[in-house]
Short mmCIF file of C-alpha atoms and ligand atoms in Angstrom, two decimals:
data_model
loop_
_atom_site.label_atom_id
_atom_site.label_comp_id
_atom_site.label_asym_id
_atom_site.label_seq_id
_atom_site.Cartn_x
_atom_site.Cartn_y
_atom_site.Cartn_z
CA UNK A 1 -0.07 0.05 0.01
CA UNK A 2 2.71 2.49 1.01
CA UNK A 3 4.62 1.39 -2.13
CA UNK A 4 1.60 2.17 -4.33
CA UNK A 5 1.18 5.52 -2.71
CA UNK A 6 4.79 6.42 -3.42
CA UNK A 7 4.41 5.37 -6.90
CA UNK A 8 1.28 7.41 -7.34
CA UNK A 9 3.00 10.40 -5.83
CA UNK A 10 5.95 10.01 -8.30
CA UNK A 11 3.60 9.62 -11.15
CA UNK A 12 1.84 12.72 -10.10
CA UNK A 13 5.02 14.75 -10.18
CA UNK A 14 6.07 13.38 -13.52
CA UNK A 15 2.68 14.04 -14.87
CA UNK A 16 3.03 17.69 -13.67
CA UNK A 17 6.57 17.93 -15.21
CA UNK A 18 6.16 16.30 -18.60
CA UNK A 19 2.71 15.54 -19.54
CA UNK A 20 0.64 18.14 -21.48
CA UNK A 21 -3.17 17.49 -21.12
CA UNK A 22 -5.96 18.33 -23.56
CA UNK A 23 -7.98 21.29 -22.64
CA UNK A 24 -6.15 21.58 -19.22
CA UNK A 25 -5.83 24.74 -17.19
CA UNK A 26 -2.50 24.02 -15.31
CA UNK A 27 -3.04 24.00 -11.62
CA UNK A 28 0.00 23.79 -9.29
CA UNK A 29 -2.17 22.29 -6.45
CA UNK A 30 -4.30 19.94 -8.43
CA UNK A 31 -3.45 17.04 -10.64
CA UNK A 32 -5.91 15.58 -13.35
CA UNK A 33 -7.65 12.30 -12.12
CA UNK A 34 -5.52 9.29 -12.98
CA UNK A 35 -7.50 6.17 -13.89
CA UNK A 36 -6.02 2.74 -13.13
CA UNK A 37 -8.50 0.30 -14.42
CA UNK A 38 -11.75 0.09 -16.09
CA UNK A 39 -14.82 -2.41 -16.19
CA UNK A 40 -17.96 -1.89 -18.35
CA UNK A 41 -19.04 1.82 -17.95
CA UNK A 42 -16.94 2.20 -14.78
CA UNK A 43 -13.30 2.97 -13.80
CA UNK A 44 -11.25 3.29 -10.72
CA UNK A 45 -8.81 5.97 -9.87
CA UNK A 46 -5.50 5.86 -8.00
CA UNK A 47 -7.34 6.40 -4.67
CA UNK A 48 -9.41 3.20 -5.41
CA UNK A 49 -12.54 5.41 -5.98
CA UNK A 50 -14.99 3.96 -8.44
CA UNK A 51 -16.61 6.31 -11.00
CA UNK A 52 -19.21 5.70 -13.81
CA UNK A 53 -17.98 7.36 -17.04
CA UNK A 54 -21.02 9.34 -18.13
CA UNK A 55 -19.34 10.75 -21.19
CA UNK A 56 -17.73 7.51 -22.48
CA UNK A 57 -14.26 9.02 -22.25
CA UNK A 58 -14.47 11.51 -25.12
CA UNK A 59 -17.83 10.19 -26.37
CA UNK A 60 -15.97 7.13 -27.76
CA UNK A 61 -16.03 4.28 -25.29
CA UNK A 62 -19.39 2.98 -26.59
CA UNK A 63 -18.94 -0.69 -25.52
CA UNK A 64 -17.19 0.22 -22.19
CA UNK A 65 -14.08 -1.10 -20.87
CA UNK A 66 -12.68 -4.63 -20.93
CA UNK A 67 -14.09 -6.34 -23.94
CA UNK A 68 -11.79 -9.28 -24.21
CA UNK A 69 -12.91 -10.34 -27.72
CA UNK A 70 -11.86 -6.64 -29.03
CA UNK A 71 -8.44 -6.99 -27.52
CA UNK A 72 -8.22 -10.43 -28.85
CA UNK A 73 -8.93 -9.14 -32.38
CA UNK A 74 -6.21 -6.60 -32.03
CA UNK A 75 -3.75 -9.25 -30.64
CA UNK A 76 -4.35 -11.70 -33.43
CA UNK A 77 -4.08 -9.15 -36.04
CA UNK A 78 -0.83 -7.70 -34.63
CA UNK A 79 0.87 -10.99 -34.51
CA UNK A 80 -0.44 -12.05 -38.03
CA UNK A 81 0.24 -8.87 -39.96
CA UNK A 82 1.56 -6.08 -37.75
CA UNK A 83 1.55 -3.20 -40.25
CA UNK A 84 0.64 -2.87 -43.82
CA UNK A 85 0.10 0.52 -45.73
CA UNK A 86 -3.07 1.41 -47.52
CA UNK A 87 -1.13 2.58 -50.42
CA UNK A 88 -1.49 -1.19 -50.94
CA UNK A 89 -4.10 -3.36 -49.28
CA UNK A 90 -5.16 -5.65 -46.49
CA UNK A 91 -8.03 -7.77 -45.60
CA UNK A 92 -9.22 -6.01 -42.47
CA UNK A 93 -9.47 -2.76 -44.25
CA UNK A 94 -11.14 -4.31 -47.19
CA UNK A 95 -13.72 -6.06 -45.01
CA UNK A 96 -14.11 -2.92 -42.93
CA UNK A 97 -14.84 -0.67 -45.88
CA UNK A 98 -17.47 -3.04 -47.22
CA UNK A 99 -19.14 -3.19 -43.69
CA UNK A 100 -19.27 0.57 -43.48
CA UNK A 101 -20.91 0.68 -47.05
CA UNK A 102 -23.42 -2.03 -45.86
CA UNK A 103 -24.33 -0.02 -42.82
CA UNK A 104 -24.56 3.33 -44.71
CA UNK A 105 -27.23 1.59 -46.85
CA UNK A 106 -25.67 2.83 -50.03
CA UNK A 107 -22.64 2.18 -52.27
CA UNK A 108 -19.71 4.02 -50.39
CA UNK A 109 -15.78 3.92 -50.78
CA UNK A 110 -13.94 4.57 -47.60
CA UNK A 111 -10.54 6.31 -47.01
CA UNK A 112 -9.11 5.47 -43.59
CA UNK A 113 -7.21 7.81 -41.31
CA UNK A 114 -6.42 7.97 -37.58
CA UNK A 115 -9.06 10.41 -36.09
CA UNK A 116 -12.16 12.46 -36.60
CA UNK A 117 -10.17 15.65 -37.39
CA UNK A 118 -8.14 13.81 -40.09
CA UNK A 119 -11.51 12.22 -41.36
CA UNK A 120 -12.96 15.70 -41.78
CA UNK A 121 -9.58 17.21 -43.37
CA UNK A 122 -9.84 14.16 -45.81
CA UNK A 123 -13.59 15.13 -46.74
CA UNK A 124 -12.64 18.74 -47.60
CA UNK A 125 -9.75 17.65 -49.92
CA UNK A 126 -12.00 15.09 -51.57
CA UNK A 127 -14.79 17.62 -51.98
CA UNK A 128 -12.50 20.21 -53.49
CA UNK A 129 -10.86 17.72 -55.81
CA UNK A 130 -14.20 16.22 -56.79
CA UNK A 131 -15.52 19.67 -58.04
CA UNK A 132 -12.33 20.51 -59.81
CA UNK A 133 -12.43 17.12 -61.69
CA UNK A 134 -16.21 17.76 -62.42
CA UNK A 135 -15.37 20.77 -64.31
CA UNK A 136 -16.19 23.28 -61.37
CA UNK A 137 -12.75 24.46 -60.22
CA UNK A 138 -14.29 27.44 -58.40
CA UNK A 139 -16.17 25.48 -55.89
CA UNK A 140 -13.87 25.57 -52.80
CA UNK A 141 -15.96 27.00 -49.80
CA UNK A 142 -17.53 25.09 -47.10
CA UNK A 143 -20.33 26.11 -44.85
CA UNK A 144 -20.65 24.93 -41.23
CA UNK A 145 -22.79 26.01 -38.28
CA UNK A 146 -21.91 28.17 -35.22
CA UNK A 147 -21.44 26.07 -32.19
CA UNK A 148 -20.20 23.11 -34.19
CA UNK A 149 -16.98 21.30 -33.52
CA UNK A 150 -15.22 19.40 -36.34
CA UNK A 151 -11.77 18.80 -34.91
CA UNK A 152 -8.48 20.35 -34.06
CA UNK A 153 -6.41 20.51 -37.24
CA UNK A 154 -6.44 23.73 -39.34
CA UNK A 155 -9.13 22.79 -41.88
CA UNK A 156 -11.37 21.07 -39.25
CA UNK A 157 -10.73 23.97 -36.82
CA UNK A 158 -11.77 26.33 -39.51
CA UNK A 159 -15.07 24.53 -39.89
CA UNK A 160 -15.33 24.66 -36.13
CA UNK A 161 -17.40 27.83 -35.25
CA UNK A 162 -16.73 28.00 -31.53
CA UNK A 163 -14.90 31.11 -30.85
CA UNK A 164 -13.21 29.93 -27.67
CA UNK A 165 -11.63 27.06 -29.60
CA UNK A 166 -9.96 29.41 -32.07
CA UNK A 167 -8.79 32.42 -29.95
CA UNK A 168 -4.98 32.73 -30.50
CA UNK A 169 -5.06 30.21 -33.38
CA UNK A 170 -6.79 32.27 -35.96
CA UNK A 171 -6.57 33.23 -38.83
CA UNK A 172 -8.30 30.18 -40.07
CA UNK A 173 -7.98 28.46 -43.40
CA UNK A 174 -9.77 30.76 -46.15
CA UNK A 175 -13.01 29.57 -47.48
CA UNK A 176 -14.94 28.40 -44.44
CA UNK A 177 -18.41 30.10 -43.79
CA UNK A 178 -20.52 29.73 -40.80
CA UNK A 179 -24.27 30.00 -40.40
CA UNK A 180 -26.72 29.74 -37.42
CA UNK A 181 -27.39 26.39 -36.03
CA UNK A 182 -30.82 24.93 -35.54
CA UNK A 183 -31.38 25.86 -32.01
CA UNK A 184 -35.09 26.67 -31.19
CA UNK A 185 -34.39 27.41 -27.44
CA UNK A 186 -32.26 30.36 -28.49
CA UNK A 187 -33.43 30.87 -31.89
CA UNK A 188 -31.36 33.38 -33.90
CA UNK A 189 -34.60 34.25 -35.77
CA UNK A 190 -36.29 35.66 -32.74
CA UNK A 191 -38.20 34.52 -29.70
CA UNK A 192 -41.19 32.08 -30.08
CA UNK A 193 -40.57 31.86 -33.95
CA UNK A 194 -42.24 28.91 -35.52
CA UNK A 195 -40.13 26.47 -37.50
CA UNK A 196 -36.99 28.03 -36.35
CA UNK A 197 -34.97 24.79 -37.58
CA UNK A 198 -36.42 25.18 -41.05
CA UNK A 199 -35.45 28.85 -41.03
CA UNK A 200 -31.83 27.79 -40.24
CA UNK A 201 -31.88 25.38 -43.25
CA UNK A 202 -33.09 28.05 -45.46
CA UNK A 203 -30.45 30.41 -44.17
CA UNK A 204 -27.93 27.96 -45.63
CA UNK A 205 -29.75 28.33 -49.14
CA UNK A 206 -29.47 32.16 -48.81
CA UNK A 207 -25.72 31.99 -48.00
CA UNK A 208 -25.17 29.62 -50.91
CA UNK A 209 -27.07 32.18 -53.19
CA UNK A 210 -25.29 35.17 -51.82
CA UNK A 211 -21.77 33.55 -52.06
CA UNK A 212 -22.64 32.22 -55.58
CA UNK A 213 -23.37 28.40 -55.77
CA UNK A 214 -20.40 28.04 -58.12
CA UNK A 215 -18.02 28.81 -55.17
CA UNK A 216 -19.47 26.39 -52.73
CA UNK A 217 -18.01 23.00 -52.38
CA UNK A 218 -19.85 21.49 -49.40
CA UNK A 219 -21.87 21.74 -46.15
CA UNK A 220 -20.53 19.95 -43.15
CA UNK A 221 -22.64 19.24 -40.19
CA UNK A 222 -23.35 16.79 -37.46
CA UNK A 223 -26.92 15.40 -37.37
CA UNK A 224 -26.97 16.44 -33.75
CA UNK A 225 -24.48 19.15 -32.55
CA UNK A 226 -22.83 17.37 -29.67
CA UNK A 227 -20.02 19.14 -27.99
CA UNK A 228 -21.41 22.51 -29.07
CA UNK A 229 -24.40 21.91 -26.46
CA UNK A 230 -26.39 19.04 -27.66
CA UNK A 231 -28.58 20.54 -30.19
CA UNK A 232 -31.46 18.39 -31.41
CA UNK A 233 -33.14 19.86 -34.50
CA UNK A 234 -36.38 18.68 -35.98
CA UNK A 235 -36.04 15.70 -38.33
CA UNK A 236 -37.11 17.81 -41.31
CA UNK A 237 -34.03 20.05 -40.95
CA UNK A 238 -31.51 17.71 -42.29
CA UNK A 239 -33.90 16.63 -44.96
CA UNK A 240 -34.30 20.27 -46.08
CA UNK A 241 -30.44 20.88 -45.89
CA UNK A 242 -29.91 17.75 -48.00
CA UNK A 243 -32.37 19.12 -50.66
CA UNK A 244 -30.72 22.42 -50.65
CA UNK A 245 -27.23 20.81 -51.17
CA UNK A 246 -28.59 18.92 -54.08
CA UNK A 247 -30.15 21.82 -55.61
CA UNK A 248 -26.75 23.69 -55.58
CA UNK A 249 -24.52 20.84 -56.33
CA UNK A 250 -22.92 21.21 -52.94
CA UNK A 251 -21.82 18.18 -51.33
CA UNK A 252 -23.33 17.09 -47.98
CA UNK A 253 -20.70 16.10 -45.74
CA UNK A 254 -22.12 14.54 -42.47
CA UNK A 255 -19.85 14.36 -39.47
CA UNK A 256 -20.88 11.25 -37.74
CA UNK A 257 -17.66 11.24 -35.47
CA UNK A 258 -19.95 11.36 -32.34
CA UNK A 259 -23.29 10.25 -33.56
CA UNK A 260 -22.17 7.23 -35.54
CA UNK A 261 -22.41 3.65 -34.56
CA UNK A 262 -25.36 3.84 -32.38
CA UNK A 263 -25.05 6.84 -30.14
CA UNK A 264 -28.23 8.32 -31.29
CA UNK A 265 -30.24 5.13 -31.31
CA UNK A 266 -29.71 4.63 -35.02
CA UNK A 267 -26.55 3.31 -36.62
CA UNK A 268 -25.85 6.80 -38.06
CA UNK A 269 -27.54 9.96 -36.94
CA UNK A 270 -28.57 11.09 -40.43
CA UNK A 271 -30.79 8.04 -40.57
CA UNK A 272 -33.40 9.83 -38.40
CA UNK A 273 -34.21 12.19 -41.38
CA UNK A 274 -36.05 11.02 -44.45
CA UNK A 275 -34.54 11.06 -47.81
CA UNK A 276 -30.97 11.78 -46.63
CA UNK A 277 -28.11 9.95 -48.47
CA UNK A 278 -24.94 11.93 -47.70
CA UNK A 279 -22.24 12.50 -50.37
CA UNK A 280 -19.52 11.99 -47.67
CA UNK A 281 -19.76 10.57 -44.18
CA UNK A 282 -16.87 11.01 -41.61
CA UNK A 283 -16.56 8.77 -38.58
CA UNK A 284 -14.07 7.91 -35.77
CA UNK A 285 -14.70 7.47 -31.96
CA UNK A 286 -17.45 4.73 -31.91
CA UNK A 287 -16.11 3.02 -34.99
CA UNK A 288 -13.68 1.26 -32.64
CA UNK A 289 -15.35 2.13 -29.36
CA UNK A 290 -12.10 3.94 -28.50
CA UNK A 291 -10.08 0.71 -28.30
CA UNK A 292 -7.69 1.82 -31.00
CA UNK A 293 -7.52 5.00 -33.11
CA UNK A 294 -9.20 5.06 -36.50
CA UNK A 295 -10.83 7.58 -38.69
CA UNK A 296 -12.75 6.95 -41.82
CA UNK A 297 -14.19 8.94 -44.76
CA UNK A 298 -16.88 7.29 -46.67
CA UNK A 299 -17.61 8.63 -50.10
CA UNK A 300 -20.69 7.96 -52.12
CA UNK A 301 -19.82 6.17 -55.46
CA UNK A 302 -21.28 9.02 -57.31
CA UNK A 303 -18.46 11.09 -55.96
CA UNK A 304 -15.73 8.43 -56.09
CA UNK A 305 -16.53 7.89 -59.86
CA UNK A 306 -14.47 11.12 -60.56
CA UNK A 307 -11.43 9.68 -58.80
CA UNK A 308 -11.41 6.67 -61.21
CA UNK A 309 -10.63 8.98 -64.30
CA UNK A 310 -7.20 8.62 -65.79
CA UNK A 311 -5.07 11.62 -65.99
CA UNK A 312 -2.03 12.99 -64.24
CA UNK A 313 -2.96 14.13 -60.73
CA UNK A 314 -6.64 12.91 -60.96
CA UNK A 315 -6.18 10.42 -58.26
CA UNK A 316 -6.31 11.23 -54.52
CA UNK A 317 -2.76 12.36 -53.58
CA UNK A 318 -3.38 11.92 -49.83
CA UNK A 319 -1.60 9.26 -47.59
CA UNK A 320 -1.67 8.55 -43.92
CA UNK A 321 0.95 6.16 -42.58
CA UNK A 322 -1.19 4.74 -39.74
CA UNK A 323 -4.58 5.30 -41.29
CA UNK A 324 -6.38 2.08 -41.57
CA UNK A 325 -3.83 0.19 -39.51
CA UNK A 326 -4.62 -3.48 -39.78
CA UNK A 327 -5.13 -3.80 -36.02
CA UNK A 328 -7.54 -0.80 -35.78
CA UNK A 329 -9.53 -2.22 -38.72
CA UNK A 330 -9.70 -5.64 -37.05
CA UNK A 331 -10.92 -3.90 -33.75
CA UNK A 332 -13.51 -1.89 -35.78
CA UNK A 333 -14.81 -5.04 -37.34
CA UNK A 334 -15.06 -6.82 -33.96
CA UNK A 335 -16.79 -3.70 -32.44
CA UNK A 336 -19.37 -3.66 -35.15
CA UNK A 337 -19.89 -7.39 -34.82
CA UNK A 338 -20.76 -6.82 -31.22
CA UNK A 339 -23.05 -4.01 -32.07
CA UNK A 340 -24.76 -6.25 -34.48
CA UNK A 341 -25.04 -9.36 -32.41
CA UNK A 342 -25.97 -7.62 -29.17
CA UNK A 343 -28.43 -5.32 -30.93
CA UNK A 344 -26.81 -2.48 -29.21
CA UNK A 345 -28.21 0.17 -31.42
CA UNK A 346 -31.75 -1.17 -30.94
CA UNK A 347 -31.16 -1.32 -27.19
CA UNK A 348 -30.01 2.54 -27.08
CA UNK A 349 -33.20 3.45 -29.07
CA UNK A 350 -35.51 1.45 -26.54
CA UNK A 351 -33.76 2.79 -23.35
CA UNK A 352 -33.38 6.20 -24.33
CA UNK A 353 -37.01 7.30 -24.13
CA UNK A 354 -37.29 6.38 -20.50
CA UNK A 355 -33.88 7.98 -19.69
CA UNK A 356 -34.73 11.11 -21.49
CA UNK A 357 -38.20 11.35 -19.77
CA UNK A 358 -36.65 10.86 -16.43
CA UNK A 359 -34.30 13.61 -17.10
CA UNK A 360 -36.97 15.80 -18.62
CA UNK A 361 -38.56 16.08 -15.09
CA UNK A 362 -35.90 18.41 -14.16
CA UNK A 363 -37.44 21.12 -16.37
CA UNK A 364 -39.59 21.77 -13.37
CA UNK A 365 -36.57 23.54 -11.81
CA UNK A 366 -36.20 27.21 -12.75
CA UNK A 367 -32.56 26.89 -13.37
CA UNK A 368 -33.14 24.02 -15.96
CA UNK A 369 -33.74 25.89 -19.19
CA UNK A 370 -34.07 22.97 -21.57
CA UNK A 371 -33.34 19.25 -21.41
CA UNK A 372 -32.42 17.79 -24.90
CA UNK A 373 -31.39 14.47 -26.10
CA UNK A 374 -31.50 11.67 -28.58
CA UNK A 375 -30.35 7.96 -27.99
CA UNK A 376 -27.62 8.20 -25.37
CA UNK A 377 -26.70 11.74 -25.72
CA UNK A 378 -28.21 14.28 -23.41
CA UNK A 379 -27.73 17.88 -22.69
CA UNK A 380 -29.18 19.91 -19.85
CA UNK A 381 -29.00 23.73 -20.44
CA UNK A 382 -28.82 25.51 -17.12
CA UNK A 383 -29.88 29.19 -16.81
CA UNK A 384 -30.37 31.69 -13.91
CA UNK A 385 -33.99 31.61 -14.61
CA UNK A 386 -36.37 30.41 -17.06
CA UNK A 387 -37.59 33.89 -18.11
CA UNK A 388 -34.16 35.49 -18.75
CA UNK A 389 -32.44 32.39 -20.01
CA UNK A 390 -29.24 33.93 -18.64
CA UNK A 391 -26.58 31.22 -18.80
CA UNK A 392 -25.33 30.14 -15.38
CA UNK A 393 -21.69 30.94 -14.48
CA UNK A 394 -18.74 28.74 -15.11
CA UNK A 395 -18.34 28.37 -11.34
CA UNK A 396 -21.84 27.03 -11.06
CA UNK A 397 -21.32 24.62 -13.75
CA UNK A 398 -18.16 23.35 -12.04
CA UNK A 399 -20.01 23.05 -8.83
CA UNK A 400 -22.58 20.71 -10.48
CA UNK A 401 -20.00 18.72 -12.24
CA UNK A 402 -18.00 18.43 -8.98
CA UNK A 403 -21.00 17.38 -6.93
CA UNK A 404 -21.79 14.53 -9.47
CA UNK A 405 -18.06 13.46 -9.20
CA UNK A 406 -18.27 13.40 -5.51
CA UNK A 407 -21.15 10.93 -5.93
CA UNK A 408 -19.20 8.75 -8.33
CA UNK A 409 -20.55 10.06 -11.68
CA UNK A 410 -18.47 11.84 -14.44
CA UNK A 411 -20.38 14.26 -16.54
CA UNK A 412 -19.18 16.86 -19.03
CA UNK A 413 -20.15 20.38 -20.33
CA UNK A 414 -19.61 22.34 -23.46
CA UNK A 415 -16.52 24.05 -22.23
CA UNK A 416 -14.32 26.42 -24.13
CA UNK A 417 -16.85 26.67 -26.98
CA UNK A 418 -19.30 29.60 -27.24
CA UNK A 419 -18.01 32.76 -25.10
CA UNK A 420 -20.48 32.98 -22.29
CA UNK A 421 -22.43 29.99 -23.05
CA UNK A 422 -20.56 27.04 -21.63
CA UNK A 423 -23.85 26.17 -19.80
CA UNK A 424 -24.92 22.85 -21.13
CA UNK A 425 -24.22 19.82 -19.00
CA UNK A 426 -23.42 16.90 -21.22
CA UNK A 427 -24.21 13.17 -20.49
CA UNK A 428 -23.32 10.48 -22.93
CA UNK A 429 -22.82 7.09 -21.11
CA UNK A 430 -21.48 4.06 -22.88
CA UNK A 431 -24.12 2.21 -25.06
CA UNK A 432 -23.50 -0.96 -23.38
CA UNK A 433 -24.46 0.51 -19.99
CA UNK A 434 -26.81 -1.62 -17.89
CA UNK A 435 -30.16 -0.41 -16.72
CA UNK A 436 -28.71 -0.18 -13.22
CA UNK A 437 -25.87 2.10 -14.61
CA UNK A 438 -28.49 4.31 -16.35
CA UNK A 439 -30.53 4.46 -13.05
CA UNK A 440 -27.41 5.55 -11.32
CA UNK A 441 -26.77 8.19 -13.92
CA UNK A 442 -30.36 9.56 -13.72
CA UNK A 443 -30.58 9.53 -9.93
CA UNK A 444 -27.22 11.09 -9.34
CA UNK A 445 -27.82 13.99 -11.78
CA UNK A 446 -31.36 14.52 -10.37
CA UNK A 447 -30.25 14.48 -6.72
CA UNK A 448 -27.39 16.97 -7.55
CA UNK A 449 -29.62 19.31 -9.52
CA UNK A 450 -32.42 19.18 -7.08
CA UNK A 451 -30.06 20.15 -4.36
CA UNK A 452 -28.05 22.93 -6.00
CA UNK A 453 -30.54 24.47 -8.65
C1 PLP B 501 -18.32 16.11 -34.14
C2 PLP B 501 -16.91 15.94 -33.96
N1 PLP B 501 -16.00 15.77 -35.13
C3 PLP B 501 -14.73 15.59 -35.11
C4 PLP B 501 -14.07 15.51 -33.97
C5 PLP B 501 -12.73 15.31 -34.00
O1 PLP B 501 -12.29 13.93 -33.69
P1 PLP B 501 -10.78 13.61 -33.13
O2 PLP B 501 -10.65 14.20 -31.72
O3 PLP B 501 -10.74 12.03 -33.26
O4 PLP B 501 -9.88 14.25 -33.97
C6 PLP B 501 -14.76 15.40 -32.70
C7 PLP B 501 -14.13 15.29 -31.50
O5 PLP B 501 -14.50 15.44 -30.40
C8 PLP B 501 -16.16 15.76 -32.78
O6 PLP B 501 -16.89 15.68 -31.71
#
């Protein structure tokens, strides 16, 4: 025991000296929580305290910790064929690309990378090259929505319309435009406006007209804005955006990095809306349930056709050393097999309604402005009062999150996103969470909010 405590102390010091943490404000007195082991939706820290991970790591640990069959798939692949580049080919990547196409319910060809950011970067390059090879060299601009996050690399960050993620890193890449999100609670089109979401869709049409459709390459969006505050538009929103994109020959790029692979109660988030067949779908996170890094950019065959044409520089001149690593692809295949065999997506859909309605009871509190959610993705927007809708302070958000942690539940918030509006609590437990796990999440959040709001 003494040895373990000393070891932990040493590690904390080394951590302070050498490890740079994501999104972290350095604090001399406080070290970030260090996990030692995980089991299902739970993990233990160095003090031996148990926590339920109510945000699935970074929304990725969809099947929870400790799935031996996934580890086994990685192990077997690593000893069989440890590495092979996708300038050539290997079986796990071939099988995974076919599996992705099957689940997208269309004909898609997939380019593999290592992360969601890279998947989006890849999509932007494909879209520009596609238009160029289709005789529309001038189509280079991308439209995304305010509050959206699309990644940390420069292209993906330029599509990210969250001011606090960009301060001190701008100027961004030229050619990225931003439009209002579908957000009826704080509609940019005025209080109590009907059909606010559809107005947000029509706004995209207007921007394309103002810019000149001959200059616009694509619209990138998440079916449900996740990190930007869990915004859940009406189903018609995406259908309408898809029609607008078609009308202007603008590619619809759907970022399924968070919403893909069951998070929203469908295999892909866009499947909630009728008549939507994206031109490009980007994925990561739930593709491997976070067991190994992998990103994917699936391209509709209509677009891929243009890359089959002969001619110097008509092929996609893009390479990633580790993208589509055989072990990552083997892990993704096993992950999808489990999703299928255990009917995880259906289960999420079935359990989400009761979870959401239990959380919805919190709207009785004056400080709970809105409860939003789909599948296993929930947002609770906290305000000073229902009338003013003034966002609660960062300190208050910290207090709520801290109180949940005290009770053994980790939840998140939309931190460092929109200046002054980091007031949405985010809950996204692993998709494999048991009914008892979900009950624990609901009861903990409720007891904390009833006490502090
Ligand atoms: C919607 C969305 N797209 C893209 C990304 C970037 O993914 P990664 O962190 O794997 O680069 C994220 C990450 O949180 C995300 O939430």
